[in-house]
PDB file of C-alpha atoms in Angstrom:
ATOM      1  CA  MET A   6      -8.523   0.598  19.210  1.00  0.00           C
ATOM      2  CA  GLU A   7      -5.334  -0.554  19.368  1.00  0.00           C
ATOM      3  CA  GLN A   8      -2.239   1.619  19.569  1.00  0.00           C
ATOM      4  CA  PHE A   9      -0.456   0.315  15.649  1.00  0.00           C
ATOM      5  CA  PRO A  10       2.509  -1.876  17.803  1.00  0.00           C
ATOM      6  CA  GLU A  11       6.108  -0.608  16.182  1.00  0.00           C
ATOM      7  CA  ASP A  12       8.304  -3.180  17.483  1.00  0.00           C
ATOM      8  CA  PHE A  13       8.673  -4.173  14.107  1.00  0.00           C
ATOM      9  CA  GLN A  14      12.065  -3.350  11.856  1.00  0.00           C
ATOM     10  CA  ARG A  15      10.614  -4.503   8.472  1.00  0.00           C
ATOM     11  CA  ALA A  16       7.692  -3.350   6.312  1.00  0.00           C
ATOM     12  CA  ILE A  17       5.841  -4.451   2.799  1.00  0.00           C
ATOM     13  CA  ALA A  18       3.351  -1.851   0.995  1.00  0.00           C
ATOM     14  CA  VAL A  19       1.894  -3.434  -1.455  1.00  0.00           C
ATOM     15  CA  VAL A  20      -0.620  -1.593  -3.270  1.00  0.00           C
ATOM     16  CA  ALA A  21      -2.222  -1.747  -6.447  1.00  0.00           C
ATOM     17  CA  HIS A  22      -0.649   1.921  -8.503  1.00  0.00           C
ATOM     18  CA  PRO A  23       1.152   4.432  -8.193  1.00  0.00           C
ATOM     19  CA  ASP A  24      -0.122   6.409  -5.587  1.00  0.00           C
ATOM     20  CA  ASP A  25      -3.104   3.957  -4.166  1.00  0.00           C
ATOM     21  CA  LEU A  26       0.275   4.906  -0.927  1.00  0.00           C
ATOM     22  CA  GLU A  27       0.017   8.413  -0.644  1.00  0.00           C
ATOM     23  CA  TYR A  28      -3.842   8.246  -0.313  1.00  0.00           C
ATOM     24  CA  GLY A  29      -3.323   8.316   3.775  1.00  0.00           C
ATOM     25  CA  LEU A  30      -0.918   5.052   3.989  1.00  0.00           C
ATOM     26  CA  ALA A  31       3.031   7.409   3.452  1.00  0.00           C
ATOM     27  CA  SER A  32       1.303   9.169   6.591  1.00  0.00           C
ATOM     28  CA  ALA A  33       2.088   6.141   8.509  1.00  0.00           C
ATOM     29  CA  VAL A  34       5.668   5.160   6.547  1.00  0.00           C
ATOM     30  CA  ALA A  35       6.842   8.522   7.072  1.00  0.00           C
ATOM     31  CA  ARG A  36       6.642   7.943  10.899  1.00  0.00           C
ATOM     32  CA  TRP A  37       8.296   4.719  10.765  1.00  0.00           C
ATOM     33  CA  THR A  38      11.040   5.893   8.592  1.00  0.00           C
ATOM     34  CA  ALA A  39      11.434   9.159  10.815  1.00  0.00           C
ATOM     35  CA  GLN A  40      12.111   5.487  14.023  1.00  0.00           C
ATOM     36  CA  GLY A  41      14.202   3.625  11.560  1.00  0.00           C
ATOM     37  CA  LYS A  42      12.605   1.595   9.701  1.00  0.00           C
ATOM     38  CA  THR A  43      12.450   0.183   6.325  1.00  0.00           C
ATOM     39  CA  VAL A  44       9.414   0.234   4.365  1.00  0.00           C
ATOM     40  CA  VAL A  45       8.852  -1.251   1.103  1.00  0.00           C
ATOM     41  CA  TYR A  46       6.674  -0.822  -1.379  1.00  0.00           C
ATOM     42  CA  VAL A  47       5.451  -3.861  -3.651  1.00  0.00           C
ATOM     43  CA  LEU A  48       3.145  -2.695  -7.118  1.00  0.00           C
ATOM     44  CA  ALA A  49       1.140  -5.401  -9.474  1.00  0.00           C
ATOM     45  CA  THR A  50       1.268  -2.032 -11.854  1.00  0.00           C
ATOM     46  CA  SER A  51       2.720   0.848 -13.170  1.00  0.00           C
ATOM     47  CA  GLY A  52      -1.260   2.394 -13.100  1.00  0.00           C
ATOM     48  CA  GLU A  53       0.212   2.767 -16.996  1.00  0.00           C
ATOM     49  CA  ALA A  54      -3.770   3.055 -18.693  1.00  0.00           C
ATOM     50  CA  GLY A  55      -4.396   5.466 -15.624  1.00  0.00           C
ATOM     51  CA  ILE A  56      -4.324   8.553 -16.956  1.00  0.00           C
ATOM     52  CA  ASP A  57      -7.678   9.601 -20.403  1.00  0.00           C
ATOM     53  CA  ALA A  58      -6.089  12.033 -22.083  1.00  0.00           C
ATOM     54  CA  MET A  59      -1.696  10.067 -21.925  1.00  0.00           C
ATOM     55  CA  ALA A  60      -0.676   6.751 -23.707  1.00  0.00           C
ATOM     56  CA  PRO A  61      -0.424   3.417 -21.858  1.00  0.00           C
ATOM     57  CA  GLU A  62       2.999   3.341 -23.301  1.00  0.00           C
ATOM     58  CA  GLN A  63       4.158   6.839 -21.667  1.00  0.00           C
ATOM     59  CA  ALA A  64       1.661   7.586 -18.606  1.00  0.00           C
ATOM     60  CA  GLY A  65       3.555   4.178 -17.154  1.00  0.00           C
ATOM     61  CA  PRO A  66       7.044   5.709 -17.415  1.00  0.00           C
ATOM     62  CA  LEU A  67       5.585   9.348 -15.742  1.00  0.00           C
ATOM     63  CA  ARG A  68       3.958   7.152 -13.028  1.00  0.00           C
ATOM     64  CA  GLU A  69       6.547   4.456 -11.992  1.00  0.00           C
ATOM     65  CA  GLU A  70       9.049   8.201 -11.354  1.00  0.00           C
ATOM     66  CA  GLU A  71       6.300   9.867  -9.773  1.00  0.00           C
ATOM     67  CA  GLU A  72       5.758   6.634  -7.684  1.00  0.00           C
ATOM     68  CA  ARG A  73       9.300   6.613  -6.607  1.00  0.00           C
ATOM     69  CA  ARG A  74      10.090  10.334  -6.029  1.00  0.00           C
ATOM     70  CA  GLY A  75       6.394  10.154  -3.835  1.00  0.00           C
ATOM     71  CA  ALA A  76       8.763   7.416  -1.443  1.00  0.00           C
ATOM     72  CA  ALA A  77      11.703   8.858  -1.147  1.00  0.00           C
ATOM     73  CA  VAL A  78       9.658  12.102   0.283  1.00  0.00           C
ATOM     74  CA  VAL A  79       8.755   9.382   2.657  1.00  0.00           C
ATOM     75  CA  GLY A  80      11.885   7.876   3.609  1.00  0.00           C
ATOM     76  CA  VAL A  81      10.908   5.150   1.352  1.00  0.00           C
ATOM     77  CA  ALA A  82      14.335   3.348  -1.522  1.00  0.00           C
ATOM     78  CA  ASP A  83      13.210   0.469  -2.442  1.00  0.00           C
ATOM     79  CA  VAL A  84      10.201   0.913  -5.097  1.00  0.00           C
ATOM     80  CA  GLU A  85       9.198  -2.313  -7.154  1.00  0.00           C
ATOM     81  CA  PHE A  86       6.355  -2.482 -10.528  1.00  0.00           C
ATOM     82  CA  LEU A  87       5.761  -6.345 -10.604  1.00  0.00           C
ATOM     83  CA  GLY A  88       4.395  -5.352 -13.800  1.00  0.00           C
ATOM     84  CA  HIS A  89       1.075  -7.028 -14.243  1.00  0.00           C
ATOM     85  CA  PRO A  90      -1.536  -5.022 -16.350  1.00  0.00           C
ATOM     86  CA  ASP A  91      -3.158  -1.467 -14.853  1.00  0.00           C
ATOM     87  CA  GLY A  92      -7.012  -2.189 -14.965  1.00  0.00           C
ATOM     88  CA  ALA A  93      -7.351  -6.485 -16.148  1.00  0.00           C
ATOM     89  CA  VAL A  94      -4.818  -7.789 -12.620  1.00  0.00           C
ATOM     90  CA  GLU A  95      -6.153 -10.975 -12.302  1.00  0.00           C
ATOM     91  CA  HIS A  96      -5.902 -13.443  -8.662  1.00  0.00           C
ATOM     92  CA  SER A  97      -3.671 -15.509 -10.039  1.00  0.00           C
ATOM     93  CA  MET A  98      -0.543 -18.156  -9.698  1.00  0.00           C
ATOM     94  CA  ALA A  99       1.553 -15.198 -11.272  1.00  0.00           C
ATOM     95  CA  LEU A 100       0.418 -12.400  -9.402  1.00  0.00           C
ATOM     96  CA  ARG A 101       0.635 -14.974  -5.705  1.00  0.00           C
ATOM     97  CA  ARG A 102       4.340 -16.235  -6.900  1.00  0.00           C
ATOM     98  CA  ASP A 103       5.689 -12.710  -7.533  1.00  0.00           C
ATOM     99  CA  LEU A 104       4.975 -11.611  -4.178  1.00  0.00           C
ATOM    100  CA  CYS A 105       5.530 -14.164  -2.292  1.00  0.00           C
ATOM    101  CA  ALA A 106       9.299 -13.676  -4.339  1.00  0.00           C
ATOM    102  CA  ALA A 107       9.037 -10.455  -2.500  1.00  0.00           C
ATOM    103  CA  TYR A 108       8.348 -11.159   0.460  1.00  0.00           C
ATOM    104  CA  ARG A 109      11.110 -14.232   1.132  1.00  0.00           C
ATOM    105  CA  ARG A 110      13.172 -11.318  -0.349  1.00  0.00           C
ATOM    106  CA  HIS A 111      12.591  -8.748   1.616  1.00  0.00           C
ATOM    107  CA  ARG A 112      11.486 -10.552   5.159  1.00  0.00           C
ATOM    108  CA  PRO A 113       9.119  -8.478   6.838  1.00  0.00           C
ATOM    109  CA  ASP A 114       7.520  -8.213  10.307  1.00  0.00           C
ATOM    110  CA  VAL A 115       4.327  -7.125   8.488  1.00  0.00           C
ATOM    111  CA  VAL A 116       2.445  -6.341   5.412  1.00  0.00           C
ATOM    112  CA  LEU A 117       0.934  -3.299   4.457  1.00  0.00           C
ATOM    113  CA  THR A 118      -2.246  -3.311   1.741  1.00  0.00           C
ATOM    114  CA  MET A 119      -5.733  -1.610   0.663  1.00  0.00           C
ATOM    115  CA  ASN A 120      -9.072  -2.223   1.278  1.00  0.00           C
ATOM    116  CA  PHE A 121      -9.915  -5.436  -1.009  1.00  0.00           C
ATOM    117  CA  ASP A 122     -13.972  -4.741  -0.256  1.00  0.00           C
ATOM    118  CA  LEU A 123     -15.924  -4.239  -3.265  1.00  0.00           C
ATOM    119  CA  THR A 124     -17.335  -1.164  -1.601  1.00  0.00           C
ATOM    120  CA  TRP A 125     -15.995   1.819  -0.020  1.00  0.00           C
ATOM    121  CA  GLY A 126     -18.139   1.963   2.744  1.00  0.00           C
ATOM    122  CA  GLU A 127     -21.243   1.211   3.457  1.00  0.00           C
ATOM    123  CA  GLY A 128     -22.968   2.183   0.369  1.00  0.00           C
ATOM    124  CA  GLY A 129     -19.843   3.921  -0.971  1.00  0.00           C
ATOM    125  CA  SER A 130     -18.281   3.617  -4.317  1.00  0.00           C
ATOM    126  CA  VAL A 131     -17.646   0.790  -5.971  1.00  0.00           C
ATOM    127  CA  ASN A 132     -13.358  -0.299  -5.576  1.00  0.00           C
ATOM    128  CA  HIS A 133     -11.565  -0.799  -7.933  1.00  0.00           C
ATOM    129  CA  LEU A 134     -11.315  -4.395  -9.142  1.00  0.00           C
ATOM    130  CA  ASP A 135      -7.060  -4.606  -9.427  1.00  0.00           C
ATOM    131  CA  HIS A 136      -7.692  -2.891  -5.506  1.00  0.00           C
ATOM    132  CA  ARG A 137      -9.374  -5.917  -4.732  1.00  0.00           C
ATOM    133  CA  ILE A 138      -7.088  -8.053  -5.841  1.00  0.00           C
ATOM    134  CA  VAL A 139      -4.461  -7.684  -5.241  1.00  0.00           C
ATOM    135  CA  GLY A 140      -5.212  -7.085  -2.012  1.00  0.00           C
ATOM    136  CA  LEU A 141      -6.250 -10.267  -1.216  1.00  0.00           C
ATOM    137  CA  ALA A 142      -3.514 -11.311  -2.874  1.00  0.00           C
ATOM    138  CA  ALA A 143      -1.306  -9.469  -0.594  1.00  0.00           C
ATOM    139  CA  ILE A 144      -3.141 -11.446   2.148  1.00  0.00           C
ATOM    140  CA  ASP A 145      -2.734 -14.700   0.442  1.00  0.00           C
ATOM    141  CA  ALA A 146       1.015 -13.982   0.016  1.00  0.00           C
ATOM    142  CA  CYS A 147       1.537 -13.943   4.011  1.00  0.00           C
ATOM    143  CA  ARG A 148       1.196 -18.093   3.654  1.00  0.00           C
ATOM    144  CA  ASP A 149       2.538 -18.201   0.533  1.00  0.00           C
ATOM    145  CA  ALA A 150       6.034 -17.417   2.175  1.00  0.00           C
ATOM    146  CA  GLY A 151       6.585 -19.680   4.624  1.00  0.00           C
ATOM    147  CA  ASN A 152       5.180 -22.744   2.813  1.00  0.00           C
ATOM    148  CA  ARG A 153       8.381 -24.223   1.151  1.00  0.00           C
ATOM    149  CA  TRP A 154       6.491 -25.941  -0.801  1.00  0.00           C
ATOM    150  CA  LEU A 155       5.286 -23.969  -2.694  1.00  0.00           C
ATOM    151  CA  PHE A 156       7.020 -21.886  -5.811  1.00  0.00           C
ATOM    152  CA  PRO A 157      10.694 -23.641  -4.646  1.00  0.00           C
ATOM    153  CA  GLU A 158      12.533 -21.788  -7.215  1.00  0.00           C
ATOM    154  CA  GLN A 159      11.762 -17.790  -5.181  1.00  0.00           C
ATOM    155  CA  GLY A 160      13.929 -19.081  -2.625  1.00  0.00           C
ATOM    156  CA  ASP A 161      13.764 -20.108   1.073  1.00  0.00           C
ATOM    157  CA  PRO A 162      10.331 -19.307   2.926  1.00  0.00           C
ATOM    158  CA  TRP A 163      10.190 -16.583   5.361  1.00  0.00           C
ATOM    159  CA  GLN A 164       7.852 -17.038   8.153  1.00  0.00           C
ATOM    160  CA  GLY A 165       8.138 -14.288   9.949  1.00  0.00           C
ATOM    161  CA  ILE A 166       5.086 -11.844   8.956  1.00  0.00           C
ATOM    162  CA  ASP A 167       3.925 -11.416  12.183  1.00  0.00           C
ATOM    163  CA  ALA A 168       0.310  -9.945  10.481  1.00  0.00           C
ATOM    164  CA  ALA A 169      -0.773  -7.571   7.585  1.00  0.00           C
ATOM    165  CA  TYR A 170      -2.691  -4.089   8.454  1.00  0.00           C
ATOM    166  CA  VAL A 171      -4.983  -3.170   5.677  1.00  0.00           C
ATOM    167  CA  ALA A 172      -5.758   0.069   5.640  1.00  0.00           C
ATOM    168  CA  SER A 173      -8.797   1.699   4.354  1.00  0.00           C
ATOM    169  CA  MET A 174     -10.842  -0.695   5.805  1.00  0.00           C
ATOM    170  CA  ASP A 175     -14.308  -1.674   7.586  1.00  0.00           C
ATOM    171  CA  PRO A 176     -14.325  -1.897  11.043  1.00  0.00           C
ATOM    172  CA  ALA A 177     -10.535  -0.270  11.823  1.00  0.00           C
ATOM    173  CA  THR A 178      -9.270  -2.278  14.929  1.00  0.00           C
ATOM    174  CA  HIS A 179      -5.854  -0.122  15.249  1.00  0.00           C
ATOM    175  CA  TYR A 180      -4.494   3.364  13.677  1.00  0.00           C
ATOM    176  CA  VAL A 181      -1.263   5.208  14.055  1.00  0.00           C
ATOM    177  CA  ASP A 182      -1.039   8.944  14.693  1.00  0.00           C
ATOM    178  CA  VAL A 183      -0.058  10.976  11.529  1.00  0.00           C
ATOM    179  CA  GLY A 184       0.079  14.128  14.008  1.00  0.00           C
ATOM    180  CA  ASP A 185       3.843  14.752  12.550  1.00  0.00           C
ATOM    181  CA  SER A 186       3.720  12.599   9.909  1.00  0.00           C
ATOM    182  CA  LEU A 187       0.914  13.686   7.634  1.00  0.00           C
ATOM    183  CA  ALA A 188       3.140  17.033   5.956  1.00  0.00           C
ATOM    184  CA  LYS A 189       5.151  14.065   4.407  1.00  0.00           C
ATOM    185  CA  GLY A 190       2.292  12.463   3.128  1.00  0.00           C
ATOM    186  CA  ILE A 191       0.799  15.681   1.602  1.00  0.00           C
ATOM    187  CA  GLU A 192       3.686  16.640   0.436  1.00  0.00           C
ATOM    188  CA  SER A 193       4.734  12.810  -1.078  1.00  0.00           C
ATOM    189  CA  LEU A 194       0.908  12.799  -3.133  1.00  0.00           C
ATOM    190  CA  GLU A 195       1.760  15.818  -4.678  1.00  0.00           C
ATOM    191  CA  GLN A 196       4.578  14.192  -6.288  1.00  0.00           C
ATOM    192  CA  HIS A 197       1.660  13.149  -8.745  1.00  0.00           C
ATOM    193  CA  ARG A 198       1.263  15.649 -10.376  1.00  0.00           C
ATOM    194  CA  ALA A 199       1.304  14.750 -14.269  1.00  0.00           C
ATOM    195  CA  TYR A 200      -1.888  12.192 -12.093  1.00  0.00           C
ATOM    196  CA  ILE A 201      -3.634  14.899  -9.885  1.00  0.00           C
ATOM    197  CA  ASP A 202      -3.676  16.994 -13.045  1.00  0.00           C
ATOM    198  CA  GLY A 203      -5.148  14.063 -15.154  1.00  0.00           C
ATOM    199  CA  LEU A 204      -8.174  13.353 -13.359  1.00  0.00           C
ATOM    200  CA  GLY A 205      -9.254  16.957 -14.137  1.00  0.00           C
ATOM    201  CA  THR A 206     -10.659  18.271 -10.695  1.00  0.00           C
ATOM    202  CA  ASN A 207      -9.755  20.766  -8.375  1.00  0.00           C
ATOM    203  CA  PHE A 208      -8.255  17.684  -6.190  1.00  0.00           C
ATOM    204  CA  ASP A 209      -6.599  19.231  -3.186  1.00  0.00           C
ATOM    205  CA  PRO A 210      -4.033  16.606  -1.803  1.00  0.00           C
ATOM    206  CA  GLY A 211      -3.608  18.839   1.761  1.00  0.00           C
ATOM    207  CA  ARG A 212      -7.000  19.432   2.284  1.00  0.00           C
ATOM    208  CA  PHE A 213      -8.176  15.871   1.374  1.00  0.00           C
ATOM    209  CA  LEU A 214      -5.650  14.092   4.069  1.00  0.00           C
ATOM    210  CA  THR A 215      -6.083  16.563   6.543  1.00  0.00           C
ATOM    211  CA  GLU A 216      -9.919  15.950   6.946  1.00  0.00           C
ATOM    212  CA  MET A 217      -9.171  12.199   6.508  1.00  0.00           C
ATOM    213  CA  ALA A 218      -7.200  12.048   8.780  1.00  0.00           C
ATOM    214  CA  GLU A 219      -8.069  14.858  11.297  1.00  0.00           C
ATOM    215  CA  TYR A 220     -11.771  12.253  10.777  1.00  0.00           C
ATOM    216  CA  GLY A 221      -9.652   9.139  11.482  1.00  0.00           C
ATOM    217  CA  GLY A 222      -7.572  10.538  15.036  1.00  0.00           C
ATOM    218  CA  ALA A 223     -11.245  11.388  15.416  1.00  0.00           C
ATOM    219  CA  VAL A 224     -12.701   7.825  15.928  1.00  0.00           C
ATOM    220  CA  ALA A 225      -8.950   6.564  17.272  1.00  0.00           C
ATOM    221  CA  GLY A 226      -9.645   9.548  19.879  1.00  0.00           C
ATOM    222  CA  CYS A 227      -5.556  10.807  19.018  1.00  0.00           C
ATOM    223  CA  GLU A 228      -5.414  14.920  16.600  1.00  0.00           C
ATOM    224  CA  ARG A 229      -5.069  12.590  13.411  1.00  0.00           C
ATOM    225  CA  ALA A 230      -5.044   9.669  12.155  1.00  0.00           C
ATOM    226  CA  VAL A 231      -4.393   6.721   9.415  1.00  0.00           C
ATOM    227  CA  LEU A 232      -6.380   2.949  10.703  1.00  0.00           C
ATOM    228  CA  LEU A 233      -6.419  -0.322   9.492  1.00  0.00           C
ATOM    229  CA  GLN A 234      -7.948  -3.554  10.650  1.00  0.00           C
ATOM    230  CA  ARG A 235      -5.778  -6.445  10.786  1.00  0.00           C
ATOM    231  CA  PHE A 236      -5.430 -10.094   9.629  1.00  0.00           C
ATOM    232  CA  GLY A 237      -3.787 -12.534  11.438  1.00  0.00           C
ATOM    233  CA  VAL A 238      -1.475 -14.103   9.198  1.00  0.00           C
TER     234      VAL A 238
END
């Protein structure tokens, strides 16, 4: 396993819902923004269908605000919501077009996204449909962004994306040492209080992220780490 190459300057993190990035990857983002790198968050939905006891028209704006607060904790100022329907995202030309536009607008060196496998790990629970669709579309859009004949109305092509990295996906090929930035990652997840409370469990963000980072560290050979799989684009 290799250490994540940190010679990039700009990255886009693409996920389906508010809080997806905070379940681990935000700790790596905190490390990178502290180094002066720019990271932009792009979310396909506003998570409006994610709180059982709250109507979507109330939950959506609330979860957007929680995401902005969580992003600010780890040094991310630019958070975009694409407005696709929570729980019903389609792997469509519309989604690819929106992501292509974001890549051309922000011109990242790398793209970050999350697990798009059917399950979480071998024999694990089924991964959310939105995660699977958005993860694949995020990678497909890397190539779309560089093709001047696709979505020409979305601006000049951008061919500067070196690779896409997917968190929580086996087998991991790279790791980010988050020993100094895990606390920021935990604080970022704690901003999603309405969602966490809506789970109706005794979920502890600090314990969860610490245990996950320690597992990653044991695999990577450091104290605490976030693990990712690289895809050349």
